[in-house]
mmCIF file of C-alpha atoms and ligand atoms in Angstrom:
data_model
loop_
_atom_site.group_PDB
_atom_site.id
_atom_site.type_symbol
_atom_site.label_atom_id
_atom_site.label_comp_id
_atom_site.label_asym_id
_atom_site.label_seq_id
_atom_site.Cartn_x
_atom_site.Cartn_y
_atom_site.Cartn_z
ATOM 1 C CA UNK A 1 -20.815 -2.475 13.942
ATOM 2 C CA UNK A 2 -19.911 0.955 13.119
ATOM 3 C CA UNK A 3 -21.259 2.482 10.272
ATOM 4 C CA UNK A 4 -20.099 5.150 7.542
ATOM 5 C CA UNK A 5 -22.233 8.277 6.895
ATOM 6 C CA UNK A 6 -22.070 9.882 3.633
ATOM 7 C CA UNK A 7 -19.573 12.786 4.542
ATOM 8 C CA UNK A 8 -17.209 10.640 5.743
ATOM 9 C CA UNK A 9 -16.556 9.421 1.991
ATOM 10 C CA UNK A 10 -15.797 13.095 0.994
ATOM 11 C CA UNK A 11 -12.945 13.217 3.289
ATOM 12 C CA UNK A 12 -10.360 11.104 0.842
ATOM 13 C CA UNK A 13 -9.571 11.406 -2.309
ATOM 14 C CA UNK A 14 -9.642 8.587 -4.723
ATOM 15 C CA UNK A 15 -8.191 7.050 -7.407
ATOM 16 C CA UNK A 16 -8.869 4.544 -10.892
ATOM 17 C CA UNK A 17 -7.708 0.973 -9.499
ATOM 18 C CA UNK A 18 -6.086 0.129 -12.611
ATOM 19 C CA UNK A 19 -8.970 -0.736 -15.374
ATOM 20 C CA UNK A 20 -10.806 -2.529 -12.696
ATOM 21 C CA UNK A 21 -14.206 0.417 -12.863
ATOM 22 C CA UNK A 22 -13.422 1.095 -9.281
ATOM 23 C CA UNK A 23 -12.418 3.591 -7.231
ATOM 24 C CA UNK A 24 -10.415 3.244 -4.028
ATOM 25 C CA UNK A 25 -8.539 6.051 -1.804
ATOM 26 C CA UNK A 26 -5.721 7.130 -2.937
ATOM 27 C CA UNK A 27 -3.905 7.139 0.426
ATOM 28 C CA UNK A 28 -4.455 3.761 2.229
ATOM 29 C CA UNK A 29 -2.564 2.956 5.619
ATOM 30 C CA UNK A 30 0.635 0.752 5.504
ATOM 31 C CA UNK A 31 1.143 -1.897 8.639
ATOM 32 C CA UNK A 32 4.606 -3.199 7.985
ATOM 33 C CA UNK A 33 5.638 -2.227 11.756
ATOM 34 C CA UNK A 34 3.018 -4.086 13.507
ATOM 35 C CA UNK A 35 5.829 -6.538 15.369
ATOM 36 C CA UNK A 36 4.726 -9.779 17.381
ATOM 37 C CA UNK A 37 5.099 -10.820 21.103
ATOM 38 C CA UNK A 38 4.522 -6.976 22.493
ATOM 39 C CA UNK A 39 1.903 -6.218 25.297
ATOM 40 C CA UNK A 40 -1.716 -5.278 25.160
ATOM 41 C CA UNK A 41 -1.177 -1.609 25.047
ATOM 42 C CA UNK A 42 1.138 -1.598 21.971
ATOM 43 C CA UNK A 43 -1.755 -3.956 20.189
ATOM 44 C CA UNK A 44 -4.488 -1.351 21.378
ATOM 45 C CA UNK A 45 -2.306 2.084 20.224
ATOM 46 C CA UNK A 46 -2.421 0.358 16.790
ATOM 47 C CA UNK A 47 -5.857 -0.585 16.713
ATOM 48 C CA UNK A 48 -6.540 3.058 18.006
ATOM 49 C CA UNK A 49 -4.754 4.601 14.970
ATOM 50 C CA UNK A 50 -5.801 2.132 12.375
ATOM 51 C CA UNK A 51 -9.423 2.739 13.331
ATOM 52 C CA UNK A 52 -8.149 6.894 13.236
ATOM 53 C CA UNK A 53 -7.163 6.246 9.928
ATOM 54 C CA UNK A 54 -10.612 4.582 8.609
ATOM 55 C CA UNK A 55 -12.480 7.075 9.879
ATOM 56 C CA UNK A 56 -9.928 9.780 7.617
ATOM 57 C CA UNK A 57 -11.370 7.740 5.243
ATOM 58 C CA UNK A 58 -8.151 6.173 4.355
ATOM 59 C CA UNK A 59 -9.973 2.381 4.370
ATOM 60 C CA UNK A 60 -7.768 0.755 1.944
ATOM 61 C CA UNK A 61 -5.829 -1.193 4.846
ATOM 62 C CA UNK A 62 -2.585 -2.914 3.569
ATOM 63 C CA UNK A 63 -1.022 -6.284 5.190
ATOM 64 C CA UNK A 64 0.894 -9.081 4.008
ATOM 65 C CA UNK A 65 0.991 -12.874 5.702
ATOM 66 C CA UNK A 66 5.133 -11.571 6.491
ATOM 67 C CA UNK A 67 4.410 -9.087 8.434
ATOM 68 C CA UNK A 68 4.922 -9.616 12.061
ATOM 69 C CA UNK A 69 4.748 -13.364 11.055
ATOM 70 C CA UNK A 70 1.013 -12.752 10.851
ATOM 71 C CA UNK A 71 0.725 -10.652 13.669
ATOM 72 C CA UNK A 72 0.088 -7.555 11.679
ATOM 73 C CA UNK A 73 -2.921 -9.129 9.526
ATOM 74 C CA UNK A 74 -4.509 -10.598 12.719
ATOM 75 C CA UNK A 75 -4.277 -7.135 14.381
ATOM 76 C CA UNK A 76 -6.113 -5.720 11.214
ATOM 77 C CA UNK A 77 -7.994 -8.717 11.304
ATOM 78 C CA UNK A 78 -9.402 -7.302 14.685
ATOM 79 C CA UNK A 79 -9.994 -3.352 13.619
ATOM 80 C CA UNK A 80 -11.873 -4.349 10.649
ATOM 81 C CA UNK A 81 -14.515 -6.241 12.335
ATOM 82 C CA UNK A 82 -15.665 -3.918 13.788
ATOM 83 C CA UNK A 83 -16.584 -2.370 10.412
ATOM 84 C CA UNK A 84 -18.807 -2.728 7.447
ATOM 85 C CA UNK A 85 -16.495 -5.041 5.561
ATOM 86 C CA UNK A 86 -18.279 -3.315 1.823
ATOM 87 C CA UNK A 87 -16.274 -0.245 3.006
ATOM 88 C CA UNK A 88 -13.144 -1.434 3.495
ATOM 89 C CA UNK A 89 -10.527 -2.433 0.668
ATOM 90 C CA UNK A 90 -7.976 -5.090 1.943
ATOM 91 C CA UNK A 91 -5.045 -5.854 0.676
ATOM 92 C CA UNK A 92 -2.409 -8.826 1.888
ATOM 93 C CA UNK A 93 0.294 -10.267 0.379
ATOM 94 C CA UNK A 94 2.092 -13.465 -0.578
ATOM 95 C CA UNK A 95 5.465 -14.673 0.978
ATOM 96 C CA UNK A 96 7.068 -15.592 -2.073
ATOM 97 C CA UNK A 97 9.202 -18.692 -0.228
ATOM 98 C CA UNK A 98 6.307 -21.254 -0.861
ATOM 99 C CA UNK A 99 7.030 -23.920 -2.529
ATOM 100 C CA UNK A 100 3.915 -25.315 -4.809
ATOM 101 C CA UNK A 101 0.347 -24.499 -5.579
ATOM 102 C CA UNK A 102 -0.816 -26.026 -2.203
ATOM 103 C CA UNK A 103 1.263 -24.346 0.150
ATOM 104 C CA UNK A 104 0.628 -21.472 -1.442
ATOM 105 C CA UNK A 105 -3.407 -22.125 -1.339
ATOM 106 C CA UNK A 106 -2.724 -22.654 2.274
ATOM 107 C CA UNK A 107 -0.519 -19.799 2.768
ATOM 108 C CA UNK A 108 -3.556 -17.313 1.165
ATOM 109 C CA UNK A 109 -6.213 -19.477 3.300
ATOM 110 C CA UNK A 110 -4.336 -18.766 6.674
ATOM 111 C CA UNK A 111 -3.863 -14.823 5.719
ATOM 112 C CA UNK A 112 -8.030 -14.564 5.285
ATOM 113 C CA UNK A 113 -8.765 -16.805 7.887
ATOM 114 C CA UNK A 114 -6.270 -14.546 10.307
ATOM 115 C CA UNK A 115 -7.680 -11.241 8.541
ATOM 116 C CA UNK A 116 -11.433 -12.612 9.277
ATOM 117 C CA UNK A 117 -12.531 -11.800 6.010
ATOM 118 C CA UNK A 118 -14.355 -14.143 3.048
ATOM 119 C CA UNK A 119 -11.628 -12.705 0.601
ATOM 120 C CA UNK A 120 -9.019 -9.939 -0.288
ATOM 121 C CA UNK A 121 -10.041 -7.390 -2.486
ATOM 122 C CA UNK A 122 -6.517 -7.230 -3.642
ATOM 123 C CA UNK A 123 -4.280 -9.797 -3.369
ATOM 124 C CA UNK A 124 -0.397 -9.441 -4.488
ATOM 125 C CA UNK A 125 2.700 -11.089 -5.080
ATOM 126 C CA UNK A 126 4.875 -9.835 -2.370
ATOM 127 C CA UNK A 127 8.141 -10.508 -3.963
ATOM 128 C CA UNK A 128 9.229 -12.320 -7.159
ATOM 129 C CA UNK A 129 9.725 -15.850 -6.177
ATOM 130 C CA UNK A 130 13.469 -17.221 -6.223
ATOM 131 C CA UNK A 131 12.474 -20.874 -5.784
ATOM 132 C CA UNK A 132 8.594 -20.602 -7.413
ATOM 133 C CA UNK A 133 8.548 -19.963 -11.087
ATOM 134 C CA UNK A 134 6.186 -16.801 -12.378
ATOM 135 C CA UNK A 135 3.876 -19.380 -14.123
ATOM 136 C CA UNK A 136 3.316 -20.607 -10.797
ATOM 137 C CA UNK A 137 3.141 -17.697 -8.977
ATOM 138 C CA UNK A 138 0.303 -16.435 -11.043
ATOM 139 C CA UNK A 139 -1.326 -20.346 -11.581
ATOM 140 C CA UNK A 140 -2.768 -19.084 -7.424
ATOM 141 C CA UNK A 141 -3.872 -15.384 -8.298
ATOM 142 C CA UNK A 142 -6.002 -17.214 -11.009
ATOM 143 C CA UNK A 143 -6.833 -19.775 -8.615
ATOM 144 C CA UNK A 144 -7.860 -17.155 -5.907
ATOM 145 C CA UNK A 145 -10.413 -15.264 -8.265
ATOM 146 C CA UNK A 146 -11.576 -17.791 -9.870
ATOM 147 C CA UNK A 147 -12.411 -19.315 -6.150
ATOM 148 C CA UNK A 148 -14.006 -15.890 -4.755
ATOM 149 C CA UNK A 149 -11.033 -15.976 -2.728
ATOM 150 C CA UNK A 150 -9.268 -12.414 -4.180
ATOM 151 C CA UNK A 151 -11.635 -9.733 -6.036
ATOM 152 C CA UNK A 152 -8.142 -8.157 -7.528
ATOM 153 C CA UNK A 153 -4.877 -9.839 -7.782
ATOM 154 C CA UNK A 154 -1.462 -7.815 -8.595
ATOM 155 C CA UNK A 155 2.147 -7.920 -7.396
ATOM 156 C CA UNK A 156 5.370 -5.909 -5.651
ATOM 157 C CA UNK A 157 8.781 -5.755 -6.266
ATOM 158 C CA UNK A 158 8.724 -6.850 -9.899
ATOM 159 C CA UNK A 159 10.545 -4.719 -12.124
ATOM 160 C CA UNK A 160 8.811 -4.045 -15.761
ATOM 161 C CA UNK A 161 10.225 -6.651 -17.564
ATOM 162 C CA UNK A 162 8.661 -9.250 -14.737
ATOM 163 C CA UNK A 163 5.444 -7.844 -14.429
ATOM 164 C CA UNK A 164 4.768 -8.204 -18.674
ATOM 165 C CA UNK A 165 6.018 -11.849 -18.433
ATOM 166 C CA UNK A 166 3.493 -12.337 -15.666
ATOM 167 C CA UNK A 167 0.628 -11.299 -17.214
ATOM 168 C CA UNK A 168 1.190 -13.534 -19.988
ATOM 169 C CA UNK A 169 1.319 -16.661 -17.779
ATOM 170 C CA UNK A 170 -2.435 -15.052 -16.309
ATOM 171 C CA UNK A 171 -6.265 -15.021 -17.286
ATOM 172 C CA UNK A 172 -6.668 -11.969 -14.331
ATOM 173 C CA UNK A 173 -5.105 -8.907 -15.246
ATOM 174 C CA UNK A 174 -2.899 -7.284 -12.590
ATOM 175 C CA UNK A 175 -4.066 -4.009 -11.313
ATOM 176 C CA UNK A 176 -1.224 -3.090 -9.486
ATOM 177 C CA UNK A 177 2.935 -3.487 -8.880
ATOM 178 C CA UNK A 178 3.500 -2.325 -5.404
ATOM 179 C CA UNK A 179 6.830 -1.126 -5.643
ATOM 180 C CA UNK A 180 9.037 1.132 -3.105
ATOM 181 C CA UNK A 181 8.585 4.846 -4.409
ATOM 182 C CA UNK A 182 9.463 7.906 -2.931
ATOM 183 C CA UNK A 183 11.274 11.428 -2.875
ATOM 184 C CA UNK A 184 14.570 10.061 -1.913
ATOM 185 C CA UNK A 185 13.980 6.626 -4.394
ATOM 186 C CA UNK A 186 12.452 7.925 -7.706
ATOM 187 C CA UNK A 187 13.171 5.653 -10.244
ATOM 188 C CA UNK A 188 10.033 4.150 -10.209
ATOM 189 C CA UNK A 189 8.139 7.229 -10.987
ATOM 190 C CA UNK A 190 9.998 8.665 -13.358
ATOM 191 C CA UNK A 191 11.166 5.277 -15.242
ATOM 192 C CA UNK A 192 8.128 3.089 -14.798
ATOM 193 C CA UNK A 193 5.024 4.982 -14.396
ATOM 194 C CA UNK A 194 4.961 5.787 -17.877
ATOM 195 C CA UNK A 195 4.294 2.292 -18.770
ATOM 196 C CA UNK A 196 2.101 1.339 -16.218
ATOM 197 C CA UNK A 197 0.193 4.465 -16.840
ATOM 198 C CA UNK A 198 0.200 3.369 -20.504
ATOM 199 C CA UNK A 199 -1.467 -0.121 -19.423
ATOM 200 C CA UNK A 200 -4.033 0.845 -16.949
ATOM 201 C CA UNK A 201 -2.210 -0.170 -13.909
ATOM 202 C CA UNK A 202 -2.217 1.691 -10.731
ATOM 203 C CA UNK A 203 1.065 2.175 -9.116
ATOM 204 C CA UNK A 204 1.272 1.635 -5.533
ATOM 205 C CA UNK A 205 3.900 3.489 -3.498
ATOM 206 C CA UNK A 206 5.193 1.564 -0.292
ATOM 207 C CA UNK A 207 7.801 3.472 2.058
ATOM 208 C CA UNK A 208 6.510 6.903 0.787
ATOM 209 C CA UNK A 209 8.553 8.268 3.814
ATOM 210 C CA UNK A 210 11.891 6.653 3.442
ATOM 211 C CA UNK A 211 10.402 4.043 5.896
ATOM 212 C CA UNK A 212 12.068 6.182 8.829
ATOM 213 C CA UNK A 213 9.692 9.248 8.801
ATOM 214 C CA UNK A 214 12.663 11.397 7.112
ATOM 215 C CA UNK A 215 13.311 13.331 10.418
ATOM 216 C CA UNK A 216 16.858 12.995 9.176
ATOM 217 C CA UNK A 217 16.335 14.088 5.432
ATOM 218 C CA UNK A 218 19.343 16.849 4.295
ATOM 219 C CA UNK A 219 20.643 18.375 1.591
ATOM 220 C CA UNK A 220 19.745 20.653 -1.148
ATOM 221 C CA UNK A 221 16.493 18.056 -1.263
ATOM 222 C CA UNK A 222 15.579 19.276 2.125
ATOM 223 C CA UNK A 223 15.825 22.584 1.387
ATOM 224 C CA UNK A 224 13.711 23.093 -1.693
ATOM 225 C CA UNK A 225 11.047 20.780 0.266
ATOM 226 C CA UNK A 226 10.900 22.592 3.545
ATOM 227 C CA UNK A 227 9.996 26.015 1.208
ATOM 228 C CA UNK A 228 7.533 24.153 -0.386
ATOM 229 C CA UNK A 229 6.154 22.571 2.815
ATOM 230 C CA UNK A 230 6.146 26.543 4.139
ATOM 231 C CA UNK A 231 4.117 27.507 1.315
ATOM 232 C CA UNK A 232 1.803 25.275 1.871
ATOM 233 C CA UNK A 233 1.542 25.096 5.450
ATOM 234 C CA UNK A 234 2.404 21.791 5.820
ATOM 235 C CA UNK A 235 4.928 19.455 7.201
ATOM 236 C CA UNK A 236 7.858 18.015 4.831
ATOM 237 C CA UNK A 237 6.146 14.695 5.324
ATOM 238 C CA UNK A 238 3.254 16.004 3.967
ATOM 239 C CA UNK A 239 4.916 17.389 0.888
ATOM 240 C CA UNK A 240 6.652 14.073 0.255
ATOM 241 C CA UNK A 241 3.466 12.028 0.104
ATOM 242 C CA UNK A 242 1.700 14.477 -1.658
ATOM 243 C CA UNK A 243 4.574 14.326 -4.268
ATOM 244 C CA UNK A 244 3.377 11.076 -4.988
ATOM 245 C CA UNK A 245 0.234 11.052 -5.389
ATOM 246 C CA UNK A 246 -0.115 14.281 -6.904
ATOM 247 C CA UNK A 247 1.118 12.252 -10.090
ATOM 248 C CA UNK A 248 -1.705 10.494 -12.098
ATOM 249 C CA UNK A 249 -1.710 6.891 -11.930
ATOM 250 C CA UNK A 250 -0.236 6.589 -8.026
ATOM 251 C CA UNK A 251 -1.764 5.927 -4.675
ATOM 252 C CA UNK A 252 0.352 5.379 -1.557
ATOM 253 C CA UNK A 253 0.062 3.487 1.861
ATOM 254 C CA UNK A 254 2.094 5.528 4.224
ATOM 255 C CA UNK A 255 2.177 3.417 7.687
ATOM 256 C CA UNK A 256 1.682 5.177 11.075
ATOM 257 C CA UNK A 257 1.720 4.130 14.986
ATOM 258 C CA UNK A 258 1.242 7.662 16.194
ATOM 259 C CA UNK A 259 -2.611 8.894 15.581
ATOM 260 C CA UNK A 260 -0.993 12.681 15.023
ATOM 261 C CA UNK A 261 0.882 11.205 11.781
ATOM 262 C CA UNK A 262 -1.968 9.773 10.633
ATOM 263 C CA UNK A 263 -4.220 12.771 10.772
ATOM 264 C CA UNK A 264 -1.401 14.073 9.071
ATOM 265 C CA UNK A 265 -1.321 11.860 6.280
ATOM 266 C CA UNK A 266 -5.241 11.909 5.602
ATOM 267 C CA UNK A 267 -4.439 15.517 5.107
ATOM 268 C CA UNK A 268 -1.435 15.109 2.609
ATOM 269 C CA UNK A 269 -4.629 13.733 -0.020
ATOM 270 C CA UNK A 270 -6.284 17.573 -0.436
ATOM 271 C CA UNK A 271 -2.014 19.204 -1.313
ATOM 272 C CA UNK A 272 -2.167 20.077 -4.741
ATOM 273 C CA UNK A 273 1.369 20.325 -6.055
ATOM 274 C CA UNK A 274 2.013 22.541 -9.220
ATOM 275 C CA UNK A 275 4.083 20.963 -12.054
ATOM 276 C CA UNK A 276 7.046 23.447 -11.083
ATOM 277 C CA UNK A 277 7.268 21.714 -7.656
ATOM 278 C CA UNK A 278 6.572 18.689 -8.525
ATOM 279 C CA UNK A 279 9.424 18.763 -11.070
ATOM 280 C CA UNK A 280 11.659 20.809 -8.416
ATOM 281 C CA UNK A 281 11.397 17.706 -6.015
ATOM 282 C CA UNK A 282 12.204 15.824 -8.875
ATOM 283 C CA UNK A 283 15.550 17.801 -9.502
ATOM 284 C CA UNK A 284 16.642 17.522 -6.294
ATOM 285 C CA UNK A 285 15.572 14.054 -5.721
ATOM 286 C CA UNK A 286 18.209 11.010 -6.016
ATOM 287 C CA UNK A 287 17.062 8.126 -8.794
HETATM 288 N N1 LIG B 301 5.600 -4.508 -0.781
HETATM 289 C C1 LIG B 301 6.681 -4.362 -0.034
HETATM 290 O O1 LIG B 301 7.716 -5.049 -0.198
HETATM 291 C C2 LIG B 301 6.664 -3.331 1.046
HETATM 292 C C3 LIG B 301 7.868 -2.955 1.672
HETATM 293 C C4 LIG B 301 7.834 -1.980 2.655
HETATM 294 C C5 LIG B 301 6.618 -1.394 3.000
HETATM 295 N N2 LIG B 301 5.446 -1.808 2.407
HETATM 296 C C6 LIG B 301 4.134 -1.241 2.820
HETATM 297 O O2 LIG B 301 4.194 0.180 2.793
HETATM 298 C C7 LIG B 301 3.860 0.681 4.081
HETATM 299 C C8 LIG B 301 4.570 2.004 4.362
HETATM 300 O O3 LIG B 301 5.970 1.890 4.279
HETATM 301 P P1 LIG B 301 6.940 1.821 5.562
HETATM 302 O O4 LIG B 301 6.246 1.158 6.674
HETATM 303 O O5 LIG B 301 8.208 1.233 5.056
HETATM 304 O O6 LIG B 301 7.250 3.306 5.983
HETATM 305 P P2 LIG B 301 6.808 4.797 5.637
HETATM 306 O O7 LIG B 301 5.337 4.896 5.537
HETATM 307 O O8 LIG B 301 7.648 5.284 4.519
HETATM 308 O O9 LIG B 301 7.324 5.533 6.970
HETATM 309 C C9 LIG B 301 6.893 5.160 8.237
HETATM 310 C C10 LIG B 301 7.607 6.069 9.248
HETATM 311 O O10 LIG B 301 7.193 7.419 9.034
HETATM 312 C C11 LIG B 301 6.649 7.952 10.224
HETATM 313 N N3 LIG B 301 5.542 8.836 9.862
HETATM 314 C C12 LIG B 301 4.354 8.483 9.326
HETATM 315 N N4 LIG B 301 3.610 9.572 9.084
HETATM 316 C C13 LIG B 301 4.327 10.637 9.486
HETATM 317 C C14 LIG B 301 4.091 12.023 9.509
HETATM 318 N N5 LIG B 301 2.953 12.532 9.057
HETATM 319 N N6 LIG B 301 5.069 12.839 10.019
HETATM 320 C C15 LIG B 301 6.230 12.329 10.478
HETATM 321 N N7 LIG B 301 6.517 11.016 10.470
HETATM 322 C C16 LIG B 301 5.581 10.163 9.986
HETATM 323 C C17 LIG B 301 6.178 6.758 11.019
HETATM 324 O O11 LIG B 301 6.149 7.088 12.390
HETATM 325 P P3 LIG B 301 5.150 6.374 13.429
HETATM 326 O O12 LIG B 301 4.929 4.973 12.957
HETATM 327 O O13 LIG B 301 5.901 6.481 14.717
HETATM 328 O O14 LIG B 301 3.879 7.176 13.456
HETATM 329 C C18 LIG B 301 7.262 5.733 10.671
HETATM 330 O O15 LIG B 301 8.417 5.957 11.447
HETATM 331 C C19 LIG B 301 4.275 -0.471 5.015
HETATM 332 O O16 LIG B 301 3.789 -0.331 6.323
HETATM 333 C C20 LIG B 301 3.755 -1.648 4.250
HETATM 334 O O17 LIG B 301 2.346 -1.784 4.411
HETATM 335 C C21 LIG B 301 5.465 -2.744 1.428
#
């Protein structure tokens, strides 16, 4: 079992999950690519740079039950036993295509069970359900904490209206939406963050690279980024997840295979963006 010494929790910043009293980092690390049927040495690069990542001290690991068809939470499943599980914050998700309360018990069951853990600390809705209603959705995040099952419970991909006529239907109070924010796709931040800032909910950011890395990112965007990335000796990458989080109420789980990205990323935490380029990247930013 490998243990954490105190500096290591210096490394990463961290952030208010929603009104919950506690404090997780800020940058977590996102495992959407994790793909099945691939050989041993794909499996062990992502355990290597998952493991990189925890030691950066970005712990908060997020998974979800679609990924890789459970592939990805198994492979997690595998990196974080070889932790102190009180260290690590874990989050999976839902497949909203479920139908009923008991195939979505045993959907949640099969996600710890593959994950190796007694229970998520945050457990979300991964999509609004077109065949579930929201009363039913949230009749299992109340079931989960109630059980010990979930410590947190939220959800992703609801717009505003959706996430207030969830929390009606729910004792728990959702402490996050985990919704697809980034330079190139702002709406969130500007529109919503106001009222979930306003509530005590923490914004997650998925995709906070344009899901491709935006090696490929032009424009007048480009420009003002890669001046701002020069001032601050860092990469563009760097700038754009540091955009994020360098507003109040917002962590993000960027996802990386190569370890060089994610020493990257860890880094992107400590950028402090002024309000001038954080509204310049607005300007030039499409929402
Ligand atoms: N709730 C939802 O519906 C939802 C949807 C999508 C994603 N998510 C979550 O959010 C996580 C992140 O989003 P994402 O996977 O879509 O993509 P992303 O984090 O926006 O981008 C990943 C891409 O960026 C590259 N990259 C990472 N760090 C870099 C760096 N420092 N410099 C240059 N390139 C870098 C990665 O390369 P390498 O991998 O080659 O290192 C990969 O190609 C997911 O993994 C998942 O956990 C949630």
């Amino acid at each position: 079992m490998i243990k954490f010494c105190d500096d290591f929790f210096k490394i990463m910043r961290k952030i208010n999950l929603g009104k919950t009293g506690e404090q997780i980092p800020i940058l977590g690390q996102g495992t959407w690519g994790i793909k099945k049927g691939k050989n041993k040495e794909y499996y062990n690069s992502w355990k290597s740079s998952l493991r990189k990542g925890i030691e950066l001290g970005m712990t908060h690991i997020d998974t979800a039950e679609f990924y890789g068809l459970g592939t990805s939470e198994k492979t997690v499943g595998e990196v974080i036993a070889e932790y102190d599980r009180d260290e690590l914050f874990i989050t999976s998700k839902l497949f909203p295509m479920h139908m009923g309360f008991n195939a979505m018990k045993k959907a949640a069951y099969r996600s710890l069970k593959r994950l190796g853990i007694k229970n998520f600390d945050l457990y979300l809705i991964h999509w609004p359900s077109p065949i579930t209603s929201k009363q039913k959705q949230m009749k299992i995040l109340d079931f989960l904490i109630k059980e010990g099952k979930a410590r947190y419970v939220g959800v992703s991909n609801f717009s505003v209206e959706q996430f207030k006529k969830s929390q009606t239907y729910l004792n728990a109070e959702l402490v996050t939406n985990q919704l697809h924010a980034n330079i190139t796709k702002q709406e969130h931040i500007v529109d919503s963050l106001p009222y979930y800032t306003e509530k005590g909910v923490t914004l997650t950011a998925y995709s906070p690279l344009g899901h491709r890395g935006y090696t490929s990112l032009k424009g007048e965007l480009r420009e003002t980024i890669n001046k701002i990335a020069e001032s601050h000796n860092a990469t563009i990458q760097q700038i754009a997840i540091a955009w994020l989080i360098n507003h109040k109420n917002v962590m993000s789980i960027p996802k990386a295979f190569h370890i060089k990205h994610v020493e990257e990323n860890a880094k992107a935490a400590d950028i402090s963006l002024s309000e001038t380029e954080l509204k310049l990247i607005e300007s030039n930013g499409t929402h």
